[in-house]
Amino acid sequence: MTAHRSRTTRSGRLPALFTGVLVGVSAVGCSPSPADTVPTPPASARLADVGTAGAEGIGDTDFPKDGNGGYDVKHYSLRLDYDPERVHLTGEATIRALALQNLSRFNLDLSGFDVRKVTVDNVEASFDRAGTELIVTPKSLLKNSAEFTVKVDYKGRPQPVRNSSNLGTYGFIPTKDGAFVTCQPNGAKTWFPGNDHPSDKATFDFTISVPRGLTALANGEMEGAPRTEGNKTVFTWRERHPMATYLATMTLGKFETLTGKTKSGIPNIAAVDPAYRDDLQRLHRVNGQITDYWTTVFGPYPFSSTGAVVDDFDAGYALENQTKPMYGGFSPDEGIVAHELAHQWFGNSVSIARWKDLWLNEGFATYSEWLWSEHRGKGTAQELFDSAYKAQDEKSPIWSYPPGKARAKDLFNTSVYVRGAMTLHALRKKVGDRTFFDLLKTWAHDHRYGSVSTEQFIELAERMSSLQLDDLFGEWLYGTRKPKPLTR
Ligand SMILES: [Zn+2]
């Protein structure tokens, strides 16, 4: 994510070099946990025959209710119909998952909506609601390691997450001609039920029905041409690579699109609200150039298409939705495009397993802005580092907030972005260019489509450089004081 306009945040003003100000969000308010309704088994029954309830959170201590335990989602198949005039979404979510324990009951995350029916393996299941938890009790026990399919029919008025600390609004946001859908960190639950945490990634397909004349944009590529039947047009999209729920989108409205390929042959899909039509060609070209350049720096592009979407909804920020970064209310400059496309490697393909490691996404994407600037013969990464270092005196909040420990209520703090990027530059100076750029490629390669932690990154950096790097990371990533200047 990047913010677009300058604003003062709790952490103070950003250095002038930064392309935007970072705004933050916090965890959605959660309701108390539902009462445990699992009946007490008769003394003769063994636990294995009864199973236990899946946990109501996936285990992220900073976001205790996000995601769910007891299963691993493999695939989401979402059939969605949206009527912008009525602000009404009708959904049928079919979720294929693997049980990770003998499950008597499990939760999905879903915010709002009227749930009509839930089935598990085609048998009607009972369900309950508690805050943003949808609690499903299948008719019979789900055995550990067995695959199962849960289907949820729901409808209603989507309610985005509003007034979160710093950021404001995210999730499914109705707009005047459709919807702008950007969900970091936990807004996927505002439009489909699921395991809403980046540590459970899955493939997706989307069948989206919208009023004739509108376009629905989701992740991946279209399967066949849109079908118009009566006053509705149906768009089918498929994301065949694992994706975190917060990166899924179904942004829709009036759009002009341009498809083609990058010079290296990656399908490239750009779409803009008609208000930005004059910028469609440039956006498509720049998006292709930057995608191709990153393949030379980070290694092969991890997905089957690249893209860019500009909507006229004034979100004031951009989000790196998988294969389709979204720009809300502005046409992005190259720096922001470079940032969101770097996330395709760092954040989307290589995902964090807990939010406190967010610098692995945002520090890398911010450093990528510096790398792009250097590549374009503008300011070098060193110059941008120097300027950021100088701009923040000892008292700046950037130094008291350790980027290696992103906080739930101030996740998108400037420190996570800029000091995260500075950490990478300090590392580059320490280990040398050759090892540093090998490290970026190895990190992207070894954890492609996986989930990672900061500890794993430090371990790889030490192994590849044959250096002990505790002091460097201790100072730049975890310290609460301004580090000493880098020695040249
Ligand atoms: Zn970002």
Tab-separated table of C-alpha atoms and ligand atoms in Angstrom:
chain	number	residue	atom	x	y	z
A	1	MET	CA	0.000	0.000	0.000
A	2	THR	CA	1.051	3.574	-0.531
A	3	ALA	CA	-0.739	6.727	0.349
A	4	HIS	CA	-0.984	9.431	-2.208
A	5	ARG	CA	-1.431	12.780	-0.514
A	6	SER	CA	0.657	14.413	2.136
A	7	ARG	CA	-0.931	14.360	5.519
A	8	THR	CA	0.382	14.525	9.017
A	9	THR	CA	0.323	11.201	10.743
A	10	ARG	CA	0.903	10.333	14.344
A	11	SER	CA	4.485	9.613	13.467
A	12	GLY	CA	5.018	13.075	12.064
A	13	ARG	CA	5.551	14.298	8.563
A	14	LEU	CA	7.255	12.206	5.968
A	15	PRO	CA	10.500	13.204	4.388
A	16	ALA	CA	9.977	15.154	1.207
A	17	LEU	CA	11.510	12.440	-0.926
A	18	PHE	CA	8.733	10.024	-0.171
A	19	THR	CA	6.048	9.774	-2.825
A	20	GLY	CA	3.203	9.821	-0.404
A	21	VAL	CA	2.287	9.707	3.205
A	22	LEU	CA	1.558	6.461	4.844
A	23	VAL	CA	-1.640	6.087	6.601
A	24	GLY	CA	-2.557	3.300	8.866
A	25	VAL	CA	-5.364	1.055	9.812
A	26	SER	CA	-5.969	-1.008	12.813
A	27	ALA	CA	-7.731	-4.213	13.621
A	28	VAL	CA	-11.453	-4.278	13.141
A	29	GLY	CA	-13.312	-4.196	16.400
A	30	CYS	CA	-14.203	-7.689	17.429
A	31	SER	CA	-17.034	-9.019	19.454
A	32	PRO	CA	-16.650	-11.440	22.306
A	33	SER	CA	-16.112	-15.040	21.429
A	34	PRO	CA	-19.180	-17.208	21.030
A	35	ALA	CA	-20.070	-19.547	23.820
A	36	ASP	CA	-18.717	-23.017	23.323
A	37	THR	CA	-21.654	-25.046	22.188
A	38	VAL	CA	-19.883	-28.353	21.649
A	39	PRO	CA	-21.808	-30.908	23.679
A	40	THR	CA	-19.873	-32.726	26.329
A	41	PRO	CA	-19.050	-36.162	24.939
A	42	PRO	CA	-20.175	-39.214	26.867
A	43	ALA	CA	-17.369	-40.650	28.962
A	44	SER	CA	-17.047	-43.555	26.557
A	45	ALA	CA	-16.533	-41.353	23.503
A	46	ARG	CA	-12.986	-40.672	22.433
A	47	LEU	CA	-11.998	-37.136	21.469
A	48	ALA	CA	-11.017	-38.363	18.021
A	49	ASP	CA	-14.617	-39.334	17.341
A	50	VAL	CA	-15.992	-36.026	18.508
A	51	GLY	CA	-13.390	-33.562	17.324
A	52	THR	CA	-12.863	-30.084	18.662
A	53	ALA	CA	-13.825	-26.625	17.482
A	54	GLY	CA	-11.393	-24.776	15.231
A	55	ALA	CA	-9.888	-21.715	16.898
A	56	GLU	CA	-11.623	-18.395	16.230
A	57	GLY	CA	-8.320	-16.779	15.256
A	58	ILE	CA	-5.423	-18.094	13.181
A	59	GLY	CA	-2.828	-17.245	15.820
A	60	ASP	CA	-1.608	-13.734	14.962
A	61	THR	CA	-1.161	-12.348	18.473
A	62	ASP	CA	-1.598	-8.743	17.296
A	63	PHE	CA	-4.842	-9.586	15.462
A	64	PRO	CA	-6.261	-12.340	17.662
A	65	LYS	CA	-9.620	-12.692	15.893
A	66	ASP	CA	-8.323	-12.514	12.315
A	67	GLY	CA	-8.392	-15.736	10.338
A	68	ASN	CA	-9.417	-19.002	11.894
A	69	GLY	CA	-7.780	-22.220	13.045
A	70	GLY	CA	-8.419	-25.869	12.250
A	71	TYR	CA	-8.331	-25.792	8.464
A	72	ASP	CA	-6.387	-24.539	5.468
A	73	VAL	CA	-8.274	-23.057	2.512
A	74	LYS	CA	-7.204	-24.375	-0.891
A	75	HIS	CA	-9.594	-22.573	-3.206
A	76	TYR	CA	-12.320	-19.940	-3.191
A	77	SER	CA	-14.943	-19.981	-5.896
A	78	LEU	CA	-16.987	-16.781	-5.618
A	79	ARG	CA	-20.206	-16.120	-7.536
A	80	LEU	CA	-21.163	-12.522	-6.962
A	81	ASP	CA	-23.850	-10.196	-8.197
A	82	TYR	CA	-23.692	-6.508	-7.414
A	83	ASP	CA	-26.347	-3.893	-7.962
A	84	PRO	CA	-24.829	-0.413	-7.447
A	85	GLU	CA	-28.233	1.292	-7.445
A	86	ARG	CA	-29.511	-0.760	-4.531
A	87	VAL	CA	-26.011	-1.126	-2.990
A	88	HIS	CA	-26.769	-4.816	-2.818
A	89	LEU	CA	-24.434	-7.793	-3.062
A	90	THR	CA	-25.598	-11.363	-3.536
A	91	GLY	CA	-22.902	-13.963	-3.000
A	92	GLU	CA	-22.400	-17.670	-3.195
A	93	ALA	CA	-18.979	-18.661	-1.845
A	94	THR	CA	-17.746	-22.212	-2.357
A	95	ILE	CA	-14.636	-22.850	-0.293
A	96	ARG	CA	-12.516	-25.977	-0.582
A	97	ALA	CA	-10.389	-26.573	2.497
A	98	LEU	CA	-8.302	-29.155	4.276
A	99	ALA	CA	-9.076	-30.053	7.894
A	100	LEU	CA	-6.011	-29.695	10.123
A	101	GLN	CA	-7.627	-31.450	13.071
A	102	ASN	CA	-10.748	-33.477	13.767
A	103	LEU	CA	-13.210	-30.625	13.467
A	104	SER	CA	-16.564	-30.497	15.188
A	105	ARG	CA	-17.037	-26.868	14.257
A	106	PHE	CA	-15.114	-24.079	12.529
A	107	ASN	CA	-15.318	-20.359	11.882
A	108	LEU	CA	-15.235	-18.227	8.767
A	109	ASP	CA	-14.755	-14.455	8.850
A	110	LEU	CA	-17.683	-12.475	7.451
A	111	SER	CA	-18.790	-8.951	8.308
A	112	GLY	CA	-22.480	-8.116	7.920
A	113	PHE	CA	-24.830	-9.693	5.336
A	114	ASP	CA	-27.780	-11.941	5.790
A	115	VAL	CA	-26.493	-15.524	5.627
A	116	ARG	CA	-29.189	-17.631	3.993
A	117	LYS	CA	-27.706	-21.086	3.990
A	118	VAL	CA	-24.489	-22.964	4.736
A	119	THR	CA	-23.686	-26.452	3.505
A	120	VAL	CA	-20.661	-28.627	4.233
A	121	ASP	CA	-20.034	-31.319	1.618
A	122	ASN	CA	-23.518	-30.623	0.255
A	123	VAL	CA	-25.213	-31.297	3.596
A	124	GLU	CA	-26.945	-28.378	5.274
A	125	ALA	CA	-24.983	-27.203	8.312
A	126	SER	CA	-26.104	-25.113	11.259
A	127	PHE	CA	-24.462	-21.753	11.757
A	128	ASP	CA	-24.276	-18.849	14.147
A	129	ARG	CA	-22.989	-15.281	13.998
A	130	ALA	CA	-20.868	-13.486	16.561
A	131	GLY	CA	-19.430	-10.167	15.431
A	132	THR	CA	-17.440	-10.902	12.289
A	133	GLU	CA	-17.260	-14.638	12.988
A	134	LEU	CA	-19.530	-17.024	11.082
A	135	ILE	CA	-19.563	-20.207	13.148
A	136	VAL	CA	-20.344	-23.348	11.173
A	137	THR	CA	-21.272	-26.666	12.745
A	138	PRO	CA	-21.345	-29.446	10.159
A	139	LYS	CA	-23.758	-32.360	10.568
A	140	SER	CA	-20.895	-34.776	10.958
A	141	LEU	CA	-17.320	-34.604	12.133
A	142	LEU	CA	-14.663	-33.469	9.635
A	143	LYS	CA	-11.694	-35.814	9.915
A	144	ASN	CA	-8.176	-34.491	10.237
A	145	SER	CA	-6.494	-34.250	6.769
A	146	ALA	CA	-9.785	-34.641	4.912
A	147	GLU	CA	-10.773	-32.122	2.274
A	148	PHE	CA	-14.187	-30.571	2.626
A	149	THR	CA	-16.267	-28.017	0.781
A	150	VAL	CA	-18.268	-25.349	2.523
A	151	LYS	CA	-20.782	-23.268	0.631
A	152	VAL	CA	-22.246	-20.047	1.972
A	153	ASP	CA	-25.201	-18.189	0.442
A	154	TYR	CA	-25.441	-14.593	1.602
A	155	LYS	CA	-26.759	-11.217	0.577
A	156	GLY	CA	-27.092	-7.681	1.772
A	157	ARG	CA	-25.540	-4.245	1.827
A	158	PRO	CA	-21.741	-4.385	1.966
A	159	GLN	CA	-20.297	-2.384	4.854
A	160	PRO	CA	-16.658	-1.403	4.464
A	161	VAL	CA	-14.476	-0.983	7.529
A	162	ARG	CA	-14.781	2.719	8.347
A	163	ASN	CA	-12.867	5.138	10.528
A	164	SER	CA	-10.050	2.766	11.316
A	165	SER	CA	-7.135	4.535	12.971
A	166	ASN	CA	-5.246	6.569	10.352
A	167	LEU	CA	-6.516	5.022	7.147
A	168	GLY	CA	-10.237	5.555	7.210
A	169	THR	CA	-12.147	3.249	4.934
A	170	TYR	CA	-11.229	-0.068	3.323
A	171	GLY	CA	-12.852	-3.298	2.190
A	172	PHE	CA	-15.772	-3.302	-0.246
A	173	ILE	CA	-16.420	0.419	-0.740
A	174	PRO	CA	-19.541	1.279	-2.770
A	175	THR	CA	-18.868	4.113	-5.257
A	176	LYS	CA	-21.188	6.132	-7.450
A	177	ASP	CA	-20.866	3.756	-10.402
A	178	GLY	CA	-19.856	0.511	-8.684
A	179	ALA	CA	-17.336	-0.387	-6.007
A	180	PHE	CA	-13.675	0.114	-5.108
A	181	VAL	CA	-12.425	-3.020	-3.380
A	182	THR	CA	-9.144	-2.873	-1.438
A	183	CYS	CA	-8.926	-4.947	1.714
A	184	GLN	CA	-5.614	-4.619	3.538
A	185	PRO	CA	-5.300	-5.746	6.225
A	186	ASN	CA	-8.543	-7.553	7.012
A	187	GLY	CA	-11.358	-6.226	4.840
A	188	ALA	CA	-11.980	-9.296	2.668
A	189	LYS	CA	-14.647	-10.282	5.170
A	190	THR	CA	-16.679	-7.268	3.986
A	191	TRP	CA	-17.517	-9.093	0.739
A	192	PHE	CA	-16.894	-12.827	1.103
A	193	PRO	CA	-16.608	-15.384	3.904
A	194	GLY	CA	-13.151	-16.866	4.355
A	195	ASN	CA	-10.025	-17.279	6.378
A	196	ASP	CA	-9.159	-13.591	6.411
A	197	HIS	CA	-5.452	-13.615	7.228
A	198	PRO	CA	-2.423	-13.612	4.877
A	199	SER	CA	-0.992	-16.805	6.347
A	200	ASP	CA	-3.743	-18.847	4.651
A	201	LYS	CA	-3.378	-18.277	0.917
A	202	ALA	CA	-5.515	-19.952	-1.729
A	203	THR	CA	-6.370	-19.825	-5.424
A	204	PHE	CA	-9.512	-17.980	-6.505
A	205	ASP	CA	-12.062	-17.848	-9.241
A	206	PHE	CA	-14.664	-15.135	-9.575
A	207	THR	CA	-17.911	-15.040	-11.503
A	208	ILE	CA	-19.191	-11.486	-11.196
A	209	SER	CA	-22.469	-10.237	-12.543
A	210	VAL	CA	-22.947	-6.477	-12.915
A	211	PRO	CA	-25.383	-4.171	-14.745
A	212	ARG	CA	-24.785	-4.039	-18.475
A	213	GLY	CA	-22.288	-1.311	-19.378
A	214	LEU	CA	-20.164	-1.796	-16.272
A	215	THR	CA	-16.897	-3.741	-15.998
A	216	ALA	CA	-15.892	-6.013	-13.111
A	217	LEU	CA	-12.150	-6.344	-12.459
A	218	ALA	CA	-10.803	-9.168	-10.348
A	219	ASN	CA	-7.418	-10.826	-9.953
A	220	GLY	CA	-5.636	-12.889	-12.575
A	221	GLU	CA	-6.988	-13.196	-16.080
A	222	MET	CA	-10.421	-13.341	-17.686
A	223	GLU	CA	-11.748	-16.718	-18.670
A	224	GLY	CA	-13.390	-16.048	-22.007
A	225	ALA	CA	-15.146	-12.874	-23.031
A	226	PRO	CA	-17.750	-11.264	-20.768
A	227	ARG	CA	-21.279	-12.594	-21.404
A	228	THR	CA	-24.181	-10.197	-21.570
A	229	GLU	CA	-27.587	-11.645	-20.790
A	230	GLY	CA	-30.494	-9.231	-20.618
A	231	ASN	CA	-29.435	-6.256	-18.525
A	232	LYS	CA	-26.509	-8.033	-16.845
A	233	THR	CA	-22.949	-8.764	-17.912
A	234	VAL	CA	-21.014	-11.626	-16.330
A	235	PHE	CA	-17.231	-11.481	-15.963
A	236	THR	CA	-15.219	-14.576	-15.086
A	237	TRP	CA	-11.726	-14.143	-13.645
A	238	ARG	CA	-9.275	-16.696	-12.356
A	239	GLU	CA	-6.243	-16.239	-10.105
A	240	ARG	CA	-4.338	-19.495	-10.414
A	241	HIS	CA	-1.581	-18.639	-7.939
A	242	PRO	CA	-2.050	-18.621	-4.177
A	243	MET	CA	-3.312	-15.279	-2.911
A	244	ALA	CA	-3.901	-13.726	0.492
A	245	THR	CA	-7.528	-12.714	1.061
A	246	TYR	CA	-6.660	-9.002	1.455
A	247	LEU	CA	-5.281	-8.960	-2.103
A	248	ALA	CA	-8.523	-10.150	-3.689
A	249	THR	CA	-10.637	-7.562	-5.486
A	250	MET	CA	-13.852	-7.124	-7.445
A	251	THR	CA	-13.583	-3.430	-8.255
A	252	LEU	CA	-16.326	-2.521	-10.693
A	253	GLY	CA	-17.777	0.452	-12.507
A	254	LYS	CA	-17.308	2.260	-15.789
A	255	PHE	CA	-13.842	1.383	-17.073
A	256	GLU	CA	-11.839	1.640	-20.249
A	257	THR	CA	-9.349	-1.186	-20.573
A	258	LEU	CA	-6.191	-1.810	-22.544
A	259	THR	CA	-4.663	-5.263	-22.794
A	260	GLY	CA	-1.430	-6.364	-24.360
A	261	LYS	CA	1.916	-7.745	-23.315
A	262	THR	CA	5.046	-6.342	-21.779
A	263	LYS	CA	8.200	-6.431	-23.948
A	264	SER	CA	9.228	-9.665	-22.230
A	265	GLY	CA	5.810	-11.206	-22.956
A	266	ILE	CA	3.870	-10.892	-19.678
A	267	PRO	CA	0.150	-10.175	-20.255
A	268	ASN	CA	-0.497	-6.594	-19.151
A	269	ILE	CA	-4.009	-5.365	-18.306
A	270	ALA	CA	-4.686	-1.704	-17.532
A	271	ALA	CA	-8.080	-0.214	-16.757
A	272	VAL	CA	-9.070	3.347	-15.948
A	273	ASP	CA	-12.235	5.158	-15.066
A	274	PRO	CA	-13.221	7.284	-18.104
A	275	ALA	CA	-12.127	10.383	-16.145
A	276	TYR	CA	-8.537	9.102	-16.561
A	277	ARG	CA	-8.798	7.925	-20.166
A	278	ASP	CA	-6.031	10.244	-21.364
A	279	ASP	CA	-3.631	8.404	-19.103
A	280	LEU	CA	-4.507	4.833	-20.085
A	281	GLN	CA	-1.732	4.416	-22.702
A	282	ARG	CA	0.978	5.845	-20.451
A	283	LEU	CA	-0.140	3.754	-17.483
A	284	HIS	CA	-0.141	0.573	-19.559
A	285	ARG	CA	3.314	1.320	-20.977
A	286	VAL	CA	4.916	2.289	-17.653
A	287	ASN	CA	3.340	-0.699	-15.925
A	288	GLY	CA	4.874	-3.004	-18.530
A	289	GLN	CA	8.314	-1.357	-18.334
A	290	ILE	CA	8.499	-1.540	-14.562
A	291	THR	CA	7.212	-5.119	-14.411
A	292	ASP	CA	9.904	-6.160	-16.885
A	293	TYR	CA	12.625	-4.250	-15.035
A	294	TRP	CA	11.744	-5.911	-11.734
A	295	THR	CA	12.124	-9.340	-13.365
A	296	THR	CA	15.790	-8.437	-13.931
A	297	VAL	CA	16.252	-7.348	-10.308
A	298	PHE	CA	13.991	-9.729	-8.343
A	299	GLY	CA	13.766	-12.736	-10.676
A	300	PRO	CA	10.886	-14.166	-12.737
A	301	TYR	CA	7.478	-12.514	-12.413
A	302	PRO	CA	5.513	-14.726	-10.018
A	303	PHE	CA	2.042	-14.421	-11.599
A	304	SER	CA	0.480	-14.878	-15.016
A	305	SER	CA	-0.361	-11.237	-15.707
A	306	THR	CA	0.460	-7.743	-14.525
A	307	GLY	CA	-1.843	-4.745	-14.398
A	308	ALA	CA	-2.981	-1.404	-13.079
A	309	VAL	CA	-6.421	0.013	-12.273
A	310	VAL	CA	-7.295	3.670	-11.696
A	311	ASP	CA	-10.758	4.383	-10.305
A	312	ASP	CA	-12.207	7.828	-9.756
A	313	PHE	CA	-13.062	6.960	-6.171
A	314	ASP	CA	-10.906	9.264	-4.055
A	315	ALA	CA	-9.362	6.735	-1.690
A	316	GLY	CA	-6.112	8.685	-1.646
A	317	TYR	CA	-4.092	5.478	-1.534
A	318	ALA	CA	-2.972	2.601	-3.714
A	319	LEU	CA	-3.068	-1.092	-2.886
A	320	GLU	CA	-1.048	-3.862	-4.499
A	321	ASN	CA	-3.991	-6.205	-5.218
A	322	GLN	CA	-2.493	-9.340	-6.751
A	323	THR	CA	-1.855	-8.780	-10.504
A	324	LYS	CA	-4.033	-5.592	-10.330
A	325	PRO	CA	-2.714	-2.770	-8.196
A	326	MET	CA	-5.515	-0.267	-7.564
A	327	TYR	CA	-5.061	3.482	-7.510
A	328	GLY	CA	-7.908	5.295	-5.798
A	329	GLY	CA	-8.587	8.712	-7.243
A	330	PHE	CA	-5.253	9.546	-8.841
A	331	SER	CA	-3.113	8.574	-11.762
A	332	PRO	CA	0.055	7.136	-10.239
A	333	ASP	CA	3.559	8.405	-10.921
A	334	GLU	CA	6.338	5.917	-11.698
A	335	GLY	CA	7.474	5.736	-8.074
A	336	ILE	CA	4.103	4.510	-6.849
A	337	VAL	CA	3.767	2.036	-9.749
A	338	ALA	CA	7.271	0.742	-8.924
A	339	HIS	CA	6.192	0.350	-5.285
A	340	GLU	CA	2.981	-1.577	-6.023
A	341	LEU	CA	4.642	-3.811	-8.627
A	342	ALA	CA	7.525	-4.648	-6.263
A	343	HIS	CA	4.840	-5.936	-3.898
A	344	GLN	CA	3.953	-8.614	-6.469
A	345	TRP	CA	7.225	-10.252	-5.381
A	346	PHE	CA	7.427	-8.928	-1.823
A	347	GLY	CA	4.088	-9.195	-0.068
A	348	ASN	CA	2.016	-11.055	-2.654
A	349	SER	CA	4.172	-13.999	-3.779
A	350	VAL	CA	6.346	-13.943	-0.631
A	351	SER	CA	3.773	-13.191	2.065
A	352	ILE	CA	4.116	-12.388	5.713
A	353	ALA	CA	2.756	-14.918	8.205
A	354	ARG	CA	1.992	-12.232	10.828
A	355	TRP	CA	1.348	-8.524	10.474
A	356	LYS	CA	4.187	-7.408	12.733
A	357	ASP	CA	6.582	-8.370	9.906
A	358	LEU	CA	4.956	-5.871	7.516
A	359	TRP	CA	8.311	-4.169	6.852
A	360	LEU	CA	9.108	-7.250	4.704
A	361	ASN	CA	6.403	-5.899	2.374
A	362	GLU	CA	6.541	-2.136	2.839
A	363	GLY	CA	10.237	-1.653	3.523
A	364	PHE	CA	11.019	-3.681	0.385
A	365	ALA	CA	8.452	-1.819	-1.746
A	366	THR	CA	9.703	1.551	-0.513
A	367	TYR	CA	13.311	0.549	-1.184
A	368	SER	CA	12.144	-0.491	-4.653
A	369	GLU	CA	11.029	3.109	-5.255
A	370	TRP	CA	14.625	4.130	-4.533
A	371	LEU	CA	15.943	1.403	-6.833
A	372	TRP	CA	13.631	2.580	-9.618
A	373	SER	CA	14.781	6.166	-9.133
A	374	GLU	CA	18.394	4.975	-9.332
A	375	HIS	CA	17.632	2.951	-12.470
A	376	ARG	CA	16.053	5.996	-14.108
A	377	GLY	CA	19.153	8.085	-13.450
A	378	LYS	CA	17.393	10.263	-10.876
A	379	GLY	CA	18.399	10.165	-7.236
A	380	THR	CA	20.425	7.091	-6.290
A	381	ALA	CA	19.342	4.863	-3.422
A	382	GLN	CA	22.290	6.281	-1.482
A	383	GLU	CA	21.114	9.854	-2.056
A	384	LEU	CA	17.572	8.981	-1.093
A	385	PHE	CA	18.814	7.181	2.008
A	386	ASP	CA	20.980	10.197	2.974
A	387	SER	CA	18.089	12.561	2.493
A	388	ALA	CA	15.749	10.414	4.607
A	389	TYR	CA	18.382	9.977	7.311
A	390	LYS	CA	19.098	13.703	7.464
A	391	ALA	CA	15.439	14.693	7.403
A	392	GLN	CA	14.692	12.793	10.613
A	393	ASP	CA	16.502	14.217	13.640
A	394	GLU	CA	17.104	12.195	16.813
A	395	LYS	CA	13.687	13.145	18.193
A	396	SER	CA	11.718	11.997	15.135
A	397	PRO	CA	9.119	9.312	15.972
A	398	ILE	CA	10.537	7.252	13.099
A	399	TRP	CA	13.341	6.231	15.498
A	400	SER	CA	11.189	5.346	18.489
A	401	TYR	CA	8.976	3.035	16.415
A	402	PRO	CA	10.967	-0.111	15.495
A	403	PRO	CA	9.892	-1.136	11.986
A	404	GLY	CA	10.567	-4.788	12.797
A	405	LYS	CA	7.626	-4.727	15.185
A	406	ALA	CA	4.729	-3.184	13.289
A	407	ARG	CA	1.920	-2.381	15.710
A	408	ALA	CA	-1.645	-3.480	15.174
A	409	LYS	CA	-3.081	-0.030	15.762
A	410	ASP	CA	-0.423	1.781	13.748
A	411	LEU	CA	0.492	-0.844	11.183
A	412	PHE	CA	1.287	1.461	8.283
A	413	ASN	CA	3.575	3.730	10.240
A	414	THR	CA	6.169	5.744	8.307
A	415	SER	CA	8.881	3.823	10.115
A	416	VAL	CA	7.700	0.503	8.649
A	417	TYR	CA	8.088	2.019	5.176
A	418	VAL	CA	10.998	4.433	5.293
A	419	ARG	CA	13.075	2.990	8.115
A	420	GLY	CA	12.312	-0.450	6.660
A	421	ALA	CA	13.819	0.768	3.362
A	422	MET	CA	16.758	2.314	5.217
A	423	THR	CA	17.385	-1.052	6.889
A	424	LEU	CA	17.723	-2.648	3.463
A	425	HIS	CA	20.112	0.061	2.344
A	426	ALA	CA	22.230	-0.385	5.480
A	427	LEU	CA	22.297	-4.112	4.710
A	428	ARG	CA	23.295	-3.442	1.094
A	429	LYS	CA	26.208	-1.274	2.242
A	430	LYS	CA	27.314	-3.919	4.719
A	431	VAL	CA	27.184	-6.999	2.455
A	432	GLY	CA	27.970	-5.351	-0.895
A	433	ASP	CA	25.886	-5.054	-4.049
A	434	ARG	CA	26.521	-8.515	-5.386
A	435	THR	CA	25.414	-10.351	-2.228
A	436	PHE	CA	22.546	-7.920	-1.630
A	437	PHE	CA	20.964	-8.384	-5.051
A	438	ASP	CA	21.577	-12.155	-4.931
A	439	LEU	CA	19.807	-12.110	-1.593
A	440	LEU	CA	16.738	-10.320	-3.011
A	441	LYS	CA	16.469	-12.894	-5.821
A	442	THR	CA	17.061	-15.854	-3.507
A	443	TRP	CA	14.469	-14.584	-1.011
A	444	ALA	CA	11.897	-14.174	-3.816
A	445	HIS	CA	12.774	-17.576	-5.270
A	446	ASP	CA	13.011	-19.675	-2.097
A	447	HIS	CA	9.732	-18.405	-0.656
A	448	ARG	CA	7.744	-18.012	-3.867
A	449	TYR	CA	4.024	-18.397	-3.004
A	450	GLY	CA	4.943	-19.036	0.625
A	451	SER	CA	4.803	-17.259	3.971
A	452	VAL	CA	7.795	-15.852	5.822
A	453	SER	CA	9.050	-14.161	8.972
A	454	THR	CA	11.747	-11.552	9.644
A	455	GLU	CA	13.831	-14.185	11.419
A	456	GLN	CA	14.009	-16.174	8.175
A	457	PHE	CA	15.185	-13.104	6.275
A	458	ILE	CA	17.931	-12.344	8.780
A	459	GLU	CA	19.027	-15.967	8.741
A	460	LEU	CA	19.286	-15.971	4.930
A	461	ALA	CA	21.145	-12.637	4.903
A	462	GLU	CA	23.679	-13.993	7.407
A	463	ARG	CA	24.102	-17.236	5.501
A	464	MET	CA	24.591	-15.547	2.125
A	465	SER	CA	26.961	-12.886	3.434
A	466	SER	CA	28.779	-15.121	5.943
A	467	LEU	CA	28.439	-12.196	8.351
A	468	GLN	CA	26.955	-11.877	11.801
A	469	LEU	CA	24.278	-9.227	11.360
A	470	ASP	CA	22.705	-8.984	14.820
A	471	ASP	CA	24.036	-5.462	15.384
A	472	LEU	CA	22.843	-4.177	12.036
A	473	PHE	CA	19.306	-5.503	12.359
A	474	GLY	CA	19.240	-4.727	16.080
A	475	GLU	CA	19.977	-1.094	15.360
A	476	TRP	CA	17.941	-0.491	12.203
A	477	LEU	CA	14.980	-2.829	12.654
A	478	TYR	CA	14.494	-3.166	16.386
A	479	GLY	CA	16.270	-0.200	18.015
A	480	THR	CA	14.484	2.809	19.494
A	481	ARG	CA	17.230	5.355	18.808
A	482	LYS	CA	18.571	6.950	15.642
A	483	PRO	CA	21.335	4.638	14.357
A	484	LYS	CA	24.819	5.950	13.714
A	485	PRO	CA	25.464	7.183	10.159
A	486	LEU	CA	26.510	4.472	7.718
A	487	THR	CA	30.219	4.271	7.087
A	488	ARG	CA	31.104	4.522	3.431
B	1	ZN	ZN	3.032	-0.819	-0.055
